[in-house]
Amino acid sequence: MQDSYRVLEPYQRRSGEQALTVAGHVEDLRQLIAERCGSAVPIILGHSWGGMLALAFAAEHPDLHGPLVLVGSGSFDLESRRKMHATIKERLDAGSHAKLDALPEDFPDGDEQMAELGKILVPIYSADPDLGTLEYAHCDARAYNESWNDMMILQRAGKYPRAFAAIKAPLLMLHGAVDPHPGEMIRDAIAPYLPQLEFHQWPDCGHYPWLERGAKEAFYSYLRAWLGQAISRRCSRDSPDHG
């Protein structure tokens, strides 16, 4: 994708003196766009939690972005999360269960424990991944917990997904059928507020499409084509000759 687009990959704020919130992350993203994008209207692509944050940002600032892409998006309803947890439980073998049970003792540091948890779950979240290309970032368990807890508070209060009705930009949801996050259930939970939502799912693909041997090329090809069409439609609509 970097050969076609200028890519900015923001690193979210780490934990500190004040608890992290969705609103804080949204404001950080707004400031980044203002500082780095100038007059350009950015495409926003978010993976997993990043997809959830992309929707939160777009709902708060519907005029500050172009097309939106959600890859393996997180959930906005309780039933989807229950389904995800049940799927993970079904896939865990005895060895993985043993590793999970031993995490608190083997890795008493919360950040290290979270990093090891990710290493255990990546194969469970995937179909046929090329793990040799996977980069593990340093984890901030407190930042994760604070951000996720605030998102859950906002969902229970009814803000999300209801606020997504403010989003008018083209929106694509890309998902792998092997991803424990149930793509079709997540789509159905947000679709009533996003009539423009498009959905595409690959059968032999998990939570990280760019790692999947059987889906990586199809993922990038589909994404490029959709973005090209979305941008073309926008340019046509904004043209002085339009209408």
PDB file of C-alpha atoms in Angstrom:
ATOM      1  CA  MET A   1       0.000   0.000   0.000  1.00  0.00           C
ATOM      2  CA  GLN A   2       2.891   2.385   0.633  1.00  0.00           C
ATOM      3  CA  ASP A   3       3.662   2.462  -3.094  1.00  0.00           C
ATOM      4  CA  SER A   4       0.217   3.977  -3.721  1.00  0.00           C
ATOM      5  CA  TYR A   5      -0.432   6.145  -0.678  1.00  0.00           C
ATOM      6  CA  ARG A   6       1.431   8.189   1.885  1.00  0.00           C
ATOM      7  CA  VAL A   7       0.961   6.278   5.123  1.00  0.00           C
ATOM      8  CA  LEU A   8       0.918   7.730   8.640  1.00  0.00           C
ATOM      9  CA  GLU A   9       0.868   5.130  11.413  1.00  0.00           C
ATOM     10  CA  PRO A  10       0.117   6.921  14.693  1.00  0.00           C
ATOM     11  CA  TYR A  11       1.234   5.393  17.964  1.00  0.00           C
ATOM     12  CA  GLN A  12      -1.393   5.923  20.613  1.00  0.00           C
ATOM     13  CA  ARG A  13      -0.716   7.747  23.845  1.00  0.00           C
ATOM     14  CA  ARG A  14       0.732   5.602  26.608  1.00  0.00           C
ATOM     15  CA  SER A  15      -0.612   5.462  30.156  1.00  0.00           C
ATOM     16  CA  GLY A  16       0.358   8.308  32.446  1.00  0.00           C
ATOM     17  CA  GLU A  17      -0.930  10.591  35.165  1.00  0.00           C
ATOM     18  CA  GLN A  18      -4.488  10.681  33.815  1.00  0.00           C
ATOM     19  CA  ALA A  19      -6.635   7.732  32.792  1.00  0.00           C
ATOM     20  CA  LEU A  20      -6.882   7.229  29.046  1.00  0.00           C
ATOM     21  CA  THR A  21     -10.259   7.696  27.370  1.00  0.00           C
ATOM     22  CA  VAL A  22     -11.776   7.275  23.938  1.00  0.00           C
ATOM     23  CA  ALA A  23     -12.269  11.044  23.788  1.00  0.00           C
ATOM     24  CA  GLY A  24      -8.584  11.557  24.506  1.00  0.00           C
ATOM     25  CA  HIS A  25      -7.541   9.191  21.719  1.00  0.00           C
ATOM     26  CA  VAL A  26      -9.949  10.911  19.334  1.00  0.00           C
ATOM     27  CA  GLU A  27      -8.446  14.298  20.166  1.00  0.00           C
ATOM     28  CA  ASP A  28      -4.918  12.971  19.691  1.00  0.00           C
ATOM     29  CA  LEU A  29      -5.886  11.743  16.237  1.00  0.00           C
ATOM     30  CA  ARG A  30      -7.512  15.069  15.391  1.00  0.00           C
ATOM     31  CA  GLN A  31      -4.334  16.911  16.340  1.00  0.00           C
ATOM     32  CA  LEU A  32      -2.183  14.532  14.290  1.00  0.00           C
ATOM     33  CA  ILE A  33      -4.345  15.035  11.205  1.00  0.00           C
ATOM     34  CA  ALA A  34      -4.265  18.816  11.655  1.00  0.00           C
ATOM     35  CA  GLU A  35      -0.478  18.842  12.009  1.00  0.00           C
ATOM     36  CA  ARG A  36       0.496  16.285   9.369  1.00  0.00           C
ATOM     37  CA  CYS A  37      -2.208  16.300   6.705  1.00  0.00           C
ATOM     38  CA  GLY A  38      -2.662  20.016   6.068  1.00  0.00           C
ATOM     39  CA  SER A  39      -5.499  20.537   3.586  1.00  0.00           C
ATOM     40  CA  ALA A  40      -5.477  16.877   2.500  1.00  0.00           C
ATOM     41  CA  VAL A  41      -8.472  14.780   3.522  1.00  0.00           C
ATOM     42  CA  PRO A  42      -7.123  11.527   4.972  1.00  0.00           C
ATOM     43  CA  ILE A  43      -8.381   8.017   4.463  1.00  0.00           C
ATOM     44  CA  ILE A  44      -8.592   6.358   7.869  1.00  0.00           C
ATOM     45  CA  LEU A  45      -7.868   2.644   8.158  1.00  0.00           C
ATOM     46  CA  GLY A  46      -8.062   0.978  11.562  1.00  0.00           C
ATOM     47  CA  HIS A  47      -7.384  -2.598  12.616  1.00  0.00           C
ATOM     48  CA  SER A  48      -9.155  -4.263  15.564  1.00  0.00           C
ATOM     49  CA  TRP A  49      -9.293  -1.651  18.349  1.00  0.00           C
ATOM     50  CA  GLY A  50      -8.088   0.818  15.720  1.00  0.00           C
ATOM     51  CA  GLY A  51     -11.260   0.186  13.739  1.00  0.00           C
ATOM     52  CA  MET A  52     -13.343   1.034  16.774  1.00  0.00           C
ATOM     53  CA  LEU A  53     -11.325   4.202  17.318  1.00  0.00           C
ATOM     54  CA  ALA A  54     -11.681   5.126  13.632  1.00  0.00           C
ATOM     55  CA  LEU A  55     -15.464   5.006  13.959  1.00  0.00           C
ATOM     56  CA  ALA A  56     -15.381   7.016  17.192  1.00  0.00           C
ATOM     57  CA  PHE A  57     -13.212   9.662  15.515  1.00  0.00           C
ATOM     58  CA  ALA A  58     -15.371   9.768  12.381  1.00  0.00           C
ATOM     59  CA  ALA A  59     -18.532  10.194  14.428  1.00  0.00           C
ATOM     60  CA  GLU A  60     -16.989  13.113  16.340  1.00  0.00           C
ATOM     61  CA  HIS A  61     -15.391  14.758  13.285  1.00  0.00           C
ATOM     62  CA  PRO A  62     -17.383  13.712  10.198  1.00  0.00           C
ATOM     63  CA  ASP A  63     -15.889  16.523   8.085  1.00  0.00           C
ATOM     64  CA  LEU A  64     -12.222  15.774   8.801  1.00  0.00           C
ATOM     65  CA  HIS A  65     -11.778  12.508   6.920  1.00  0.00           C
ATOM     66  CA  GLY A  66     -12.395  10.664   3.679  1.00  0.00           C
ATOM     67  CA  PRO A  67     -13.189   6.959   3.228  1.00  0.00           C
ATOM     68  CA  LEU A  68     -13.011   4.685   6.253  1.00  0.00           C
ATOM     69  CA  VAL A  69     -11.755   1.091   6.326  1.00  0.00           C
ATOM     70  CA  LEU A  70     -12.203  -1.284   9.265  1.00  0.00           C
ATOM     71  CA  VAL A  71      -9.999  -4.393   9.259  1.00  0.00           C
ATOM     72  CA  GLY A  72     -10.950  -7.087  11.769  1.00  0.00           C
ATOM     73  CA  SER A  73     -12.933  -4.541  13.752  1.00  0.00           C
ATOM     74  CA  GLY A  74     -13.688  -4.969  17.417  1.00  0.00           C
ATOM     75  CA  SER A  75     -17.267  -5.321  18.624  1.00  0.00           C
ATOM     76  CA  PHE A  76     -20.035  -2.944  19.658  1.00  0.00           C
ATOM     77  CA  ASP A  77     -22.468  -5.364  21.266  1.00  0.00           C
ATOM     78  CA  LEU A  78     -22.418  -7.955  24.020  1.00  0.00           C
ATOM     79  CA  GLU A  79     -23.546 -10.876  21.879  1.00  0.00           C
ATOM     80  CA  SER A  80     -20.625 -10.448  19.486  1.00  0.00           C
ATOM     81  CA  ARG A  81     -18.179 -10.476  22.391  1.00  0.00           C
ATOM     82  CA  ARG A  82     -19.787 -13.585  23.858  1.00  0.00           C
ATOM     83  CA  LYS A  83     -19.464 -15.324  20.505  1.00  0.00           C
ATOM     84  CA  MET A  84     -15.808 -14.309  20.251  1.00  0.00           C
ATOM     85  CA  HIS A  85     -14.960 -15.607  23.719  1.00  0.00           C
ATOM     86  CA  ALA A  86     -16.738 -18.893  23.010  1.00  0.00           C
ATOM     87  CA  THR A  87     -14.800 -19.331  19.752  1.00  0.00           C
ATOM     88  CA  ILE A  88     -11.471 -18.700  21.470  1.00  0.00           C
ATOM     89  CA  LYS A  89     -12.352 -21.179  24.230  1.00  0.00           C
ATOM     90  CA  GLU A  90     -13.196 -23.850  21.635  1.00  0.00           C
ATOM     91  CA  ARG A  91      -9.852 -23.403  19.862  1.00  0.00           C
ATOM     92  CA  LEU A  92      -7.595 -23.501  22.899  1.00  0.00           C
ATOM     93  CA  ASP A  93      -5.803 -26.815  23.221  1.00  0.00           C
ATOM     94  CA  ALA A  94      -4.310 -28.234  26.428  1.00  0.00           C
ATOM     95  CA  GLY A  95      -0.927 -26.655  25.763  1.00  0.00           C
ATOM     96  CA  SER A  96      -2.409 -23.193  25.235  1.00  0.00           C
ATOM     97  CA  HIS A  97      -4.550 -23.558  28.354  1.00  0.00           C
ATOM     98  CA  ALA A  98      -1.450 -24.445  30.359  1.00  0.00           C
ATOM     99  CA  LYS A  99       0.429 -21.407  29.035  1.00  0.00           C
ATOM    100  CA  LEU A 100      -2.485 -19.117  29.872  1.00  0.00           C
ATOM    101  CA  ASP A 101      -2.783 -20.511  33.402  1.00  0.00           C
ATOM    102  CA  ALA A 102       0.941 -19.981  33.958  1.00  0.00           C
ATOM    103  CA  LEU A 103       1.057 -16.385  32.688  1.00  0.00           C
ATOM    104  CA  PRO A 104       0.587 -14.608  36.056  1.00  0.00           C
ATOM    105  CA  GLU A 105       3.404 -16.607  37.654  1.00  0.00           C
ATOM    106  CA  ASP A 106       5.750 -16.677  34.676  1.00  0.00           C
ATOM    107  CA  PHE A 107       5.233 -13.004  33.789  1.00  0.00           C
ATOM    108  CA  PRO A 108       4.250 -10.999  36.880  1.00  0.00           C
ATOM    109  CA  ASP A 109       4.833  -7.721  35.019  1.00  0.00           C
ATOM    110  CA  GLY A 110       1.528  -6.706  33.426  1.00  0.00           C
ATOM    111  CA  ASP A 111       3.064  -5.420  30.201  1.00  0.00           C
ATOM    112  CA  GLU A 112       5.130  -8.562  29.656  1.00  0.00           C
ATOM    113  CA  GLN A 113       2.142 -10.722  30.507  1.00  0.00           C
ATOM    114  CA  MET A 114       0.039  -8.965  27.883  1.00  0.00           C
ATOM    115  CA  ALA A 115       2.779  -9.392  25.271  1.00  0.00           C
ATOM    116  CA  GLU A 116       2.979 -13.137  25.945  1.00  0.00           C
ATOM    117  CA  LEU A 117      -0.801 -13.413  25.821  1.00  0.00           C
ATOM    118  CA  GLY A 118      -0.684 -11.935  22.326  1.00  0.00           C
ATOM    119  CA  LYS A 119       1.882 -14.514  21.215  1.00  0.00           C
ATOM    120  CA  ILE A 120      -0.355 -17.325  22.463  1.00  0.00           C
ATOM    121  CA  LEU A 121      -3.459 -15.943  20.759  1.00  0.00           C
ATOM    122  CA  VAL A 122      -2.066 -14.984  17.333  1.00  0.00           C
ATOM    123  CA  PRO A 123      -2.200 -18.574  15.980  1.00  0.00           C
ATOM    124  CA  ILE A 124      -5.691 -19.000  17.441  1.00  0.00           C
ATOM    125  CA  TYR A 125      -6.791 -15.800  15.696  1.00  0.00           C
ATOM    126  CA  SER A 126      -5.353 -16.896  12.340  1.00  0.00           C
ATOM    127  CA  ALA A 127      -5.788 -19.394   9.491  1.00  0.00           C
ATOM    128  CA  ASP A 128      -2.337 -19.873   7.933  1.00  0.00           C
ATOM    129  CA  PRO A 129      -0.206 -16.939   9.047  1.00  0.00           C
ATOM    130  CA  ASP A 130       3.365 -16.140   8.085  1.00  0.00           C
ATOM    131  CA  LEU A 131       4.556 -15.421  11.612  1.00  0.00           C
ATOM    132  CA  GLY A 132       8.065 -14.673  10.390  1.00  0.00           C
ATOM    133  CA  THR A 133       6.849 -11.248   9.255  1.00  0.00           C
ATOM    134  CA  LEU A 134       5.073 -10.423  12.524  1.00  0.00           C
ATOM    135  CA  GLU A 135       6.477  -7.616  14.663  1.00  0.00           C
ATOM    136  CA  TYR A 136       5.554  -7.580  18.346  1.00  0.00           C
ATOM    137  CA  ALA A 137       5.288  -4.090  19.789  1.00  0.00           C
ATOM    138  CA  HIS A 138       5.899  -3.221  23.426  1.00  0.00           C
ATOM    139  CA  CYS A 139       2.659  -3.536  25.384  1.00  0.00           C
ATOM    140  CA  ASP A 140       1.122  -1.076  27.822  1.00  0.00           C
ATOM    141  CA  ALA A 141      -1.428  -3.125  29.754  1.00  0.00           C
ATOM    142  CA  ARG A 142      -2.670  -0.175  31.766  1.00  0.00           C
ATOM    143  CA  ALA A 143      -3.266   1.870  28.596  1.00  0.00           C
ATOM    144  CA  TYR A 144      -5.187  -1.027  27.072  1.00  0.00           C
ATOM    145  CA  ASN A 145      -7.358  -1.538  30.148  1.00  0.00           C
ATOM    146  CA  GLU A 146      -8.153   2.136  30.595  1.00  0.00           C
ATOM    147  CA  SER A 147      -9.036   2.636  26.933  1.00  0.00           C
ATOM    148  CA  TRP A 148     -11.100  -0.546  26.664  1.00  0.00           C
ATOM    149  CA  ASN A 149     -12.952   0.095  29.907  1.00  0.00           C
ATOM    150  CA  ASP A 150     -13.945   3.567  28.717  1.00  0.00           C
ATOM    151  CA  MET A 151     -15.198   2.136  25.423  1.00  0.00           C
ATOM    152  CA  MET A 152     -17.335  -0.354  27.360  1.00  0.00           C
ATOM    153  CA  ILE A 153     -18.768   2.452  29.500  1.00  0.00           C
ATOM    154  CA  LEU A 154     -19.699   4.396  26.373  1.00  0.00           C
ATOM    155  CA  GLN A 155     -21.304   1.343  24.780  1.00  0.00           C
ATOM    156  CA  ARG A 156     -23.346   0.587  27.902  1.00  0.00           C
ATOM    157  CA  ALA A 157     -24.466   4.227  28.001  1.00  0.00           C
ATOM    158  CA  GLY A 158     -25.736   3.845  24.432  1.00  0.00           C
ATOM    159  CA  LYS A 159     -23.366   6.309  22.753  1.00  0.00           C
ATOM    160  CA  TYR A 160     -21.906   3.621  20.487  1.00  0.00           C
ATOM    161  CA  PRO A 161     -22.922   2.489  17.977  1.00  0.00           C
ATOM    162  CA  ARG A 162     -25.721   5.101  17.892  1.00  0.00           C
ATOM    163  CA  ALA A 163     -23.286   7.999  17.341  1.00  0.00           C
ATOM    164  CA  PHE A 164     -22.077   6.415  14.100  1.00  0.00           C
ATOM    165  CA  ALA A 165     -25.178   7.782  12.349  1.00  0.00           C
ATOM    166  CA  ALA A 166     -23.219  11.030  11.956  1.00  0.00           C
ATOM    167  CA  ILE A 167     -20.741   9.325   9.592  1.00  0.00           C
ATOM    168  CA  LYS A 168     -21.497   9.899   5.921  1.00  0.00           C
ATOM    169  CA  ALA A 169     -18.188   8.922   4.289  1.00  0.00           C
ATOM    170  CA  PRO A 170     -17.754   5.679   2.309  1.00  0.00           C
ATOM    171  CA  LEU A 171     -17.109   2.826   4.714  1.00  0.00           C
ATOM    172  CA  LEU A 172     -15.641  -0.624   4.113  1.00  0.00           C
ATOM    173  CA  MET A 173     -15.402  -3.460   6.615  1.00  0.00           C
ATOM    174  CA  LEU A 174     -12.860  -6.198   5.765  1.00  0.00           C
ATOM    175  CA  HIS A 175     -12.860  -9.401   7.780  1.00  0.00           C
ATOM    176  CA  GLY A 176     -11.563 -12.931   7.883  1.00  0.00           C
ATOM    177  CA  ALA A 177     -14.012 -15.762   8.502  1.00  0.00           C
ATOM    178  CA  VAL A 178     -11.468 -17.458  10.796  1.00  0.00           C
ATOM    179  CA  ASP A 179     -11.171 -14.354  12.979  1.00  0.00           C
ATOM    180  CA  PRO A 180     -12.762 -15.066  16.386  1.00  0.00           C
ATOM    181  CA  HIS A 181     -14.295 -11.597  16.167  1.00  0.00           C
ATOM    182  CA  PRO A 182     -17.581 -12.528  14.438  1.00  0.00           C
ATOM    183  CA  GLY A 183     -17.521 -10.233  11.431  1.00  0.00           C
ATOM    184  CA  GLU A 184     -21.097 -10.658  10.303  1.00  0.00           C
ATOM    185  CA  MET A 185     -22.447 -10.108  13.836  1.00  0.00           C
ATOM    186  CA  ILE A 186     -20.328  -6.984  14.280  1.00  0.00           C
ATOM    187  CA  ARG A 187     -21.471  -5.735  10.875  1.00  0.00           C
ATOM    188  CA  ASP A 188     -25.124  -6.315  11.739  1.00  0.00           C
ATOM    189  CA  ALA A 189     -24.758  -4.416  15.026  1.00  0.00           C
ATOM    190  CA  ILE A 190     -23.493  -1.228  13.352  1.00  0.00           C
ATOM    191  CA  ALA A 191     -25.244  -1.432   9.955  1.00  0.00           C
ATOM    192  CA  PRO A 192     -28.513   0.196  11.118  1.00  0.00           C
ATOM    193  CA  TYR A 193     -26.550   3.402  11.758  1.00  0.00           C
ATOM    194  CA  LEU A 194     -24.330   3.142   8.666  1.00  0.00           C
ATOM    195  CA  PRO A 195     -26.395   2.438   5.536  1.00  0.00           C
ATOM    196  CA  GLN A 196     -23.324   3.023   3.328  1.00  0.00           C
ATOM    197  CA  LEU A 197     -21.403   0.188   5.007  1.00  0.00           C
ATOM    198  CA  GLU A 198     -19.839  -2.352   2.624  1.00  0.00           C
ATOM    199  CA  PHE A 199     -18.618  -5.707   3.905  1.00  0.00           C
ATOM    200  CA  HIS A 200     -16.203  -8.246   2.469  1.00  0.00           C
ATOM    201  CA  GLN A 201     -14.975 -11.439   4.123  1.00  0.00           C
ATOM    202  CA  TRP A 202     -12.406 -14.071   3.089  1.00  0.00           C
ATOM    203  CA  PRO A 203     -12.942 -17.720   4.108  1.00  0.00           C
ATOM    204  CA  ASP A 204      -9.291 -18.649   4.780  1.00  0.00           C
ATOM    205  CA  CYS A 205      -8.351 -15.529   6.703  1.00  0.00           C
ATOM    206  CA  GLY A 206      -8.060 -14.570  10.351  1.00  0.00           C
ATOM    207  CA  HIS A 207      -7.618 -11.383  12.346  1.00  0.00           C
ATOM    208  CA  TYR A 208      -4.446 -10.264  10.522  1.00  0.00           C
ATOM    209  CA  PRO A 209      -5.110 -10.430   6.745  1.00  0.00           C
ATOM    210  CA  TRP A 210      -1.658  -9.099   5.823  1.00  0.00           C
ATOM    211  CA  LEU A 211      -0.072 -12.121   7.550  1.00  0.00           C
ATOM    212  CA  GLU A 212      -2.252 -14.755   5.896  1.00  0.00           C
ATOM    213  CA  ARG A 213      -0.523 -16.758   3.171  1.00  0.00           C
ATOM    214  CA  GLY A 214      -3.837 -17.541   1.492  1.00  0.00           C
ATOM    215  CA  ALA A 215      -5.426 -14.110   1.735  1.00  0.00           C
ATOM    216  CA  LYS A 216      -2.701 -11.438   1.852  1.00  0.00           C
ATOM    217  CA  GLU A 217      -2.625 -10.662  -1.865  1.00  0.00           C
ATOM    218  CA  ALA A 218      -6.420 -10.716  -2.143  1.00  0.00           C
ATOM    219  CA  PHE A 219      -6.658  -8.381   0.843  1.00  0.00           C
ATOM    220  CA  TYR A 220      -4.318  -5.779  -0.634  1.00  0.00           C
ATOM    221  CA  SER A 221      -5.879  -6.083  -4.093  1.00  0.00           C
ATOM    222  CA  TYR A 222      -9.414  -5.610  -2.810  1.00  0.00           C
ATOM    223  CA  LEU A 223      -8.387  -2.709  -0.589  1.00  0.00           C
ATOM    224  CA  ARG A 224      -6.590  -0.879  -3.403  1.00  0.00           C
ATOM    225  CA  ALA A 225      -9.511  -1.330  -5.790  1.00  0.00           C
ATOM    226  CA  TRP A 226     -12.098  -0.148  -3.269  1.00  0.00           C
ATOM    227  CA  LEU A 227     -10.078   2.902  -2.257  1.00  0.00           C
ATOM    228  CA  GLY A 228      -9.560   3.820  -5.909  1.00  0.00           C
ATOM    229  CA  GLN A 229     -13.283   3.650  -6.556  1.00  0.00           C
ATOM    230  CA  ALA A 230     -14.163   5.573  -3.394  1.00  0.00           C
ATOM    231  CA  ILE A 231     -11.707   8.346  -4.215  1.00  0.00           C
ATOM    232  CA  SER A 232     -12.902   8.476  -7.823  1.00  0.00           C
ATOM    233  CA  ARG A 233     -16.512   8.841  -6.697  1.00  0.00           C
ATOM    234  CA  ARG A 234     -15.535  11.608  -4.292  1.00  0.00           C
ATOM    235  CA  CYS A 235     -13.593  13.506  -6.971  1.00  0.00           C
ATOM    236  CA  SER A 236     -16.512  13.173  -9.384  1.00  0.00           C
ATOM    237  CA  ARG A 237     -18.948  14.415  -6.745  1.00  0.00           C
ATOM    238  CA  ASP A 238     -16.740  17.388  -5.806  1.00  0.00           C
ATOM    239  CA  SER A 239     -16.054  18.358  -9.437  1.00  0.00           C
ATOM    240  CA  PRO A 240     -17.489  21.763 -10.491  1.00  0.00           C
ATOM    241  CA  ASP A 241     -19.145  19.982 -13.414  1.00  0.00           C
ATOM    242  CA  HIS A 242     -20.954  17.514 -11.158  1.00  0.00           C
ATOM    243  CA  GLY A 243     -24.732  17.858 -11.191  1.00  0.00           C
TER     244      GLY A 243
END
